[in-house]
Amino acid sequence: MTDCLFCKIREREIPADIVFEDDDVLAFNDVNSQAPIHILIIPKQHISTVNDVDTGDEPIMGKLFSVAKTIANQQGISEDGYRLVVNCNEKAGQTVFHIHMHLLAGRAMTWPPG
Ligand code: AMP
Ligand code: ZN
């Protein structure tokens, strides 16, 4: 997707503070962090929203969780805890239409979310 912000980050057309990368997944710091640690974890493959996930995407969707666990270990937040969020479409607050998992940590989280 040529005009997708996160595809452009994947292609290094837009700079980002990358904290993890492998063949399938990229993770980088959110530019507008909502917690002391706020990292976005994306599949390199362009999938717009959760509504666009199909059964063939199950391995990569599962991998987002294992990468979240790896990053949490690297950041030293596994025991204190962290929140993983995926927004789907406008009413949930999705603003970038390349599926991504938010990893938030470093402060107490409230429930319900806003
Ligand atoms: P969402 O609202 O769930 O679609 O999340 C999109 C996130 O992308 C927001 O938290 C933004 O702050 C973040 N964001 C937007 N542009 C960039 C960028 N260039 N680099 C890193 N994060 C970004
Ligand atoms: Zn994309």
PDB file of C-alpha atoms and ligand atoms in Angstrom:
ATOM      1  CA  MET A   1       0.000   0.000   0.000  1.00  0.00           C
ATOM      2  CA  THR A   2       1.833   3.063  -1.228  1.00  0.00           C
ATOM      3  CA  ASP A   3       0.017   5.677   0.855  1.00  0.00           C
ATOM      4  CA  CYS A   4      -0.028   3.714   4.099  1.00  0.00           C
ATOM      5  CA  LEU A   5       1.969   5.411   6.874  1.00  0.00           C
ATOM      6  CA  PHE A   6       3.066   2.151   8.507  1.00  0.00           C
ATOM      7  CA  CYS A   7       4.022   0.568   5.166  1.00  0.00           C
ATOM      8  CA  LYS A   8       6.186   3.672   4.636  1.00  0.00           C
ATOM      9  CA  ILE A   9       7.807   3.117   8.038  1.00  0.00           C
ATOM     10  CA  ARG A  10       8.395  -0.532   7.082  1.00  0.00           C
ATOM     11  CA  GLU A  11      10.042   0.662   3.840  1.00  0.00           C
ATOM     12  CA  ARG A  12      12.115   3.277   5.749  1.00  0.00           C
ATOM     13  CA  GLU A  13      10.483   6.056   3.730  1.00  0.00           C
ATOM     14  CA  ILE A  14       9.431   7.637   7.043  1.00  0.00           C
ATOM     15  CA  PRO A  15      11.719   7.460  10.080  1.00  0.00           C
ATOM     16  CA  ALA A  16      10.670   5.660  13.235  1.00  0.00           C
ATOM     17  CA  ASP A  17      12.315   4.619  16.464  1.00  0.00           C
ATOM     18  CA  ILE A  18      12.362   0.874  15.812  1.00  0.00           C
ATOM     19  CA  VAL A  19      12.657  -1.396  18.846  1.00  0.00           C
ATOM     20  CA  PHE A  20      12.134  -4.817  17.218  1.00  0.00           C
ATOM     21  CA  GLU A  21      12.242  -6.270  13.715  1.00  0.00           C
ATOM     22  CA  ASP A  22      12.225  -9.684  12.133  1.00  0.00           C
ATOM     23  CA  ASP A  23      11.004 -11.072   8.807  1.00  0.00           C
ATOM     24  CA  ASP A  24       7.326 -10.691   9.694  1.00  0.00           C
ATOM     25  CA  VAL A  25       6.965  -8.023  12.347  1.00  0.00           C
ATOM     26  CA  LEU A  26       8.146  -4.472  13.057  1.00  0.00           C
ATOM     27  CA  ALA A  27       7.770  -2.577  16.339  1.00  0.00           C
ATOM     28  CA  PHE A  28       8.496   1.078  16.986  1.00  0.00           C
ATOM     29  CA  ASN A  29       7.803   3.757  19.571  1.00  0.00           C
ATOM     30  CA  ASP A  30       4.531   5.645  19.207  1.00  0.00           C
ATOM     31  CA  VAL A  31       5.174   9.319  18.327  1.00  0.00           C
ATOM     32  CA  ASN A  32       2.376  10.439  20.641  1.00  0.00           C
ATOM     33  CA  SER A  33       2.961   8.170  23.593  1.00  0.00           C
ATOM     34  CA  GLN A  34       0.135   7.681  26.062  1.00  0.00           C
ATOM     35  CA  ALA A  35       2.308   5.983  28.700  1.00  0.00           C
ATOM     36  CA  PRO A  36       6.003   5.904  29.651  1.00  0.00           C
ATOM     37  CA  ILE A  37       6.301   2.903  27.314  1.00  0.00           C
ATOM     38  CA  HIS A  38       4.091   2.988  24.205  1.00  0.00           C
ATOM     39  CA  ILE A  39       5.176   0.738  21.373  1.00  0.00           C
ATOM     40  CA  LEU A  40       3.294  -0.179  18.198  1.00  0.00           C
ATOM     41  CA  ILE A  41       3.688  -3.740  16.909  1.00  0.00           C
ATOM     42  CA  ILE A  42       2.730  -4.285  13.277  1.00  0.00           C
ATOM     43  CA  PRO A  43       2.765  -7.142  10.796  1.00  0.00           C
ATOM     44  CA  LYS A  44       4.989  -6.201   7.847  1.00  0.00           C
ATOM     45  CA  GLN A  45       2.181  -7.443   5.611  1.00  0.00           C
ATOM     46  CA  HIS A  46      -0.458  -4.757   5.064  1.00  0.00           C
ATOM     47  CA  ILE A  47      -3.764  -5.670   6.741  1.00  0.00           C
ATOM     48  CA  SER A  48      -6.041  -2.655   7.232  1.00  0.00           C
ATOM     49  CA  THR A  49      -8.200  -3.595  10.222  1.00  0.00           C
ATOM     50  CA  VAL A  50      -9.240  -6.579  12.330  1.00  0.00           C
ATOM     51  CA  ASN A  51     -12.200  -6.858   9.950  1.00  0.00           C
ATOM     52  CA  ASP A  52      -9.721  -7.723   7.188  1.00  0.00           C
ATOM     53  CA  VAL A  53      -8.002 -10.565   9.058  1.00  0.00           C
ATOM     54  CA  ASP A  54      -8.712 -13.919   7.448  1.00  0.00           C
ATOM     55  CA  THR A  55      -7.868 -17.445   8.505  1.00  0.00           C
ATOM     56  CA  GLY A  56      -4.597 -17.368   6.565  1.00  0.00           C
ATOM     57  CA  ASP A  57      -3.474 -14.470   8.760  1.00  0.00           C
ATOM     58  CA  GLU A  58      -3.815 -16.425  12.001  1.00  0.00           C
ATOM     59  CA  PRO A  59      -0.067 -17.210  12.282  1.00  0.00           C
ATOM     60  CA  ILE A  60       0.981 -13.572  11.907  1.00  0.00           C
ATOM     61  CA  MET A  61      -1.762 -12.371  14.241  1.00  0.00           C
ATOM     62  CA  GLY A  62      -0.587 -14.856  16.849  1.00  0.00           C
ATOM     63  CA  LYS A  63       2.975 -13.741  16.308  1.00  0.00           C
ATOM     64  CA  LEU A  64       2.076 -10.191  17.350  1.00  0.00           C
ATOM     65  CA  PHE A  65       1.424 -11.590  20.821  1.00  0.00           C
ATOM     66  CA  SER A  66       4.685 -13.513  21.032  1.00  0.00           C
ATOM     67  CA  VAL A  67       6.582 -10.406  19.892  1.00  0.00           C
ATOM     68  CA  ALA A  68       4.704  -8.370  22.522  1.00  0.00           C
ATOM     69  CA  LYS A  69       5.925 -10.847  25.126  1.00  0.00           C
ATOM     70  CA  THR A  70       9.507 -10.597  23.837  1.00  0.00           C
ATOM     71  CA  ILE A  71       9.432  -6.795  23.886  1.00  0.00           C
ATOM     72  CA  ALA A  72       7.887  -6.781  27.380  1.00  0.00           C
ATOM     73  CA  ASN A  73      10.781  -8.945  28.565  1.00  0.00           C
ATOM     74  CA  GLN A  74      13.308  -6.652  26.873  1.00  0.00           C
ATOM     75  CA  GLN A  75      11.692  -3.596  28.476  1.00  0.00           C
ATOM     76  CA  GLY A  76      11.560  -5.237  31.925  1.00  0.00           C
ATOM     77  CA  ILE A  77       7.804  -4.812  32.288  1.00  0.00           C
ATOM     78  CA  SER A  78       6.649  -8.416  32.229  1.00  0.00           C
ATOM     79  CA  GLU A  79       6.053  -8.688  35.970  1.00  0.00           C
ATOM     80  CA  ASP A  80       4.600  -5.215  36.569  1.00  0.00           C
ATOM     81  CA  GLY A  81       2.294  -5.674  33.610  1.00  0.00           C
ATOM     82  CA  TYR A  82       1.317  -4.006  30.397  1.00  0.00           C
ATOM     83  CA  ARG A  83      -1.723  -3.434  28.224  1.00  0.00           C
ATOM     84  CA  LEU A  84      -2.190  -4.591  24.637  1.00  0.00           C
ATOM     85  CA  VAL A  85      -4.780  -2.711  22.566  1.00  0.00           C
ATOM     86  CA  VAL A  86      -6.033  -3.123  19.003  1.00  0.00           C
ATOM     87  CA  ASN A  87      -8.497  -0.497  17.782  1.00  0.00           C
ATOM     88  CA  CYS A  88     -10.802  -1.417  14.884  1.00  0.00           C
ATOM     89  CA  ASN A  89     -12.305   1.384  12.790  1.00  0.00           C
ATOM     90  CA  GLU A  90     -13.200   4.951  13.678  1.00  0.00           C
ATOM     91  CA  LYS A  91     -15.460   4.503  16.671  1.00  0.00           C
ATOM     92  CA  ALA A  92     -12.789   2.494  18.468  1.00  0.00           C
ATOM     93  CA  GLY A  93     -10.265   5.249  17.722  1.00  0.00           C
ATOM     94  CA  GLN A  94      -8.333   3.649  14.857  1.00  0.00           C
ATOM     95  CA  THR A  95      -6.534   6.383  12.934  1.00  0.00           C
ATOM     96  CA  VAL A  96      -3.905   4.399  11.009  1.00  0.00           C
ATOM     97  CA  PHE A  97      -5.395   1.724   8.792  1.00  0.00           C
ATOM     98  CA  HIS A  98      -2.551  -0.781   8.949  1.00  0.00           C
ATOM     99  CA  ILE A  99      -3.390  -3.160  11.755  1.00  0.00           C
ATOM    100  CA  HIS A 100      -1.270  -2.624  14.855  1.00  0.00           C
ATOM    101  CA  MET A 101      -1.077  -3.659  18.480  1.00  0.00           C
ATOM    102  CA  HIS A 102      -0.394  -0.964  21.061  1.00  0.00           C
ATOM    103  CA  LEU A 103       1.840  -2.066  23.955  1.00  0.00           C
ATOM    104  CA  LEU A 104       1.393   0.358  26.859  1.00  0.00           C
ATOM    105  CA  ALA A 105       3.221   0.209  30.174  1.00  0.00           C
ATOM    106  CA  GLY A 106       5.020   2.127  32.887  1.00  0.00           C
ATOM    107  CA  ARG A 107       1.957   3.481  34.669  1.00  0.00           C
ATOM    108  CA  ALA A 108      -1.193   2.087  36.235  1.00  0.00           C
ATOM    109  CA  MET A 109      -3.905   1.538  33.636  1.00  0.00           C
ATOM    110  CA  THR A 110      -7.547   2.313  34.291  1.00  0.00           C
ATOM    111  CA  TRP A 111     -10.592   0.303  33.323  1.00  0.00           C
ATOM    112  CA  PRO A 112     -12.833   0.811  31.448  1.00  0.00           C
ATOM    113  CA  PRO A 113     -10.702   2.539  28.811  1.00  0.00           C
ATOM    114  CA  GLY A 114     -11.998   5.845  27.511  1.00  0.00           C
TER     115      GLY A 114
HETATM  116  P1  AMP B   1      -4.691   3.990  16.318  1.00  0.00           P
HETATM  117  O1  AMP B   1      -5.370   5.240  16.849  1.00  0.00           O
HETATM  118  O2  AMP B   1      -5.027   2.759  17.095  1.00  0.00           O
HETATM  119  O3  AMP B   1      -4.894   3.831  14.838  1.00  0.00           O
HETATM  120  O4  AMP B   1      -3.152   4.208  16.575  1.00  0.00           O
HETATM  121  C1  AMP B   1      -2.316   4.884  15.679  1.00  0.00           C
HETATM  122  C2  AMP B   1      -1.117   5.311  16.454  1.00  0.00           C
HETATM  123  O5  AMP B   1      -0.097   5.648  15.540  1.00  0.00           O
HETATM  124  C3  AMP B   1      -1.351   6.528  17.345  1.00  0.00           C
HETATM  125  O6  AMP B   1      -1.103   6.189  18.698  1.00  0.00           O
HETATM  126  C4  AMP B   1      -0.355   7.546  16.809  1.00  0.00           C
HETATM  127  O7  AMP B   1       0.217   8.333  17.825  1.00  0.00           O
HETATM  128  C5  AMP B   1       0.667   6.666  16.133  1.00  0.00           C
HETATM  129  N1  AMP B   1       1.424   7.287  15.066  1.00  0.00           N
HETATM  130  C6  AMP B   1       0.969   8.117  14.099  1.00  0.00           C
HETATM  131  N2  AMP B   1       1.976   8.460  13.266  1.00  0.00           N
HETATM  132  C7  AMP B   1       3.089   7.825  13.723  1.00  0.00           C
HETATM  133  C8  AMP B   1       4.454   7.791  13.301  1.00  0.00           C
HETATM  134  N3  AMP B   1       4.886   8.467  12.226  1.00  0.00           N
HETATM  135  N4  AMP B   1       5.333   7.056  14.030  1.00  0.00           N
HETATM  136  C9  AMP B   1       4.921   6.399  15.120  1.00  0.00           C
HETATM  137  N5  AMP B   1       3.634   6.376  15.560  1.00  0.00           N
HETATM  138  C10 AMP B   1       2.737   7.087  14.877  1.00  0.00           C
HETATM  139 ZN    ZN B   2       0.289  -0.613   5.419  1.00  0.00          ZN
END
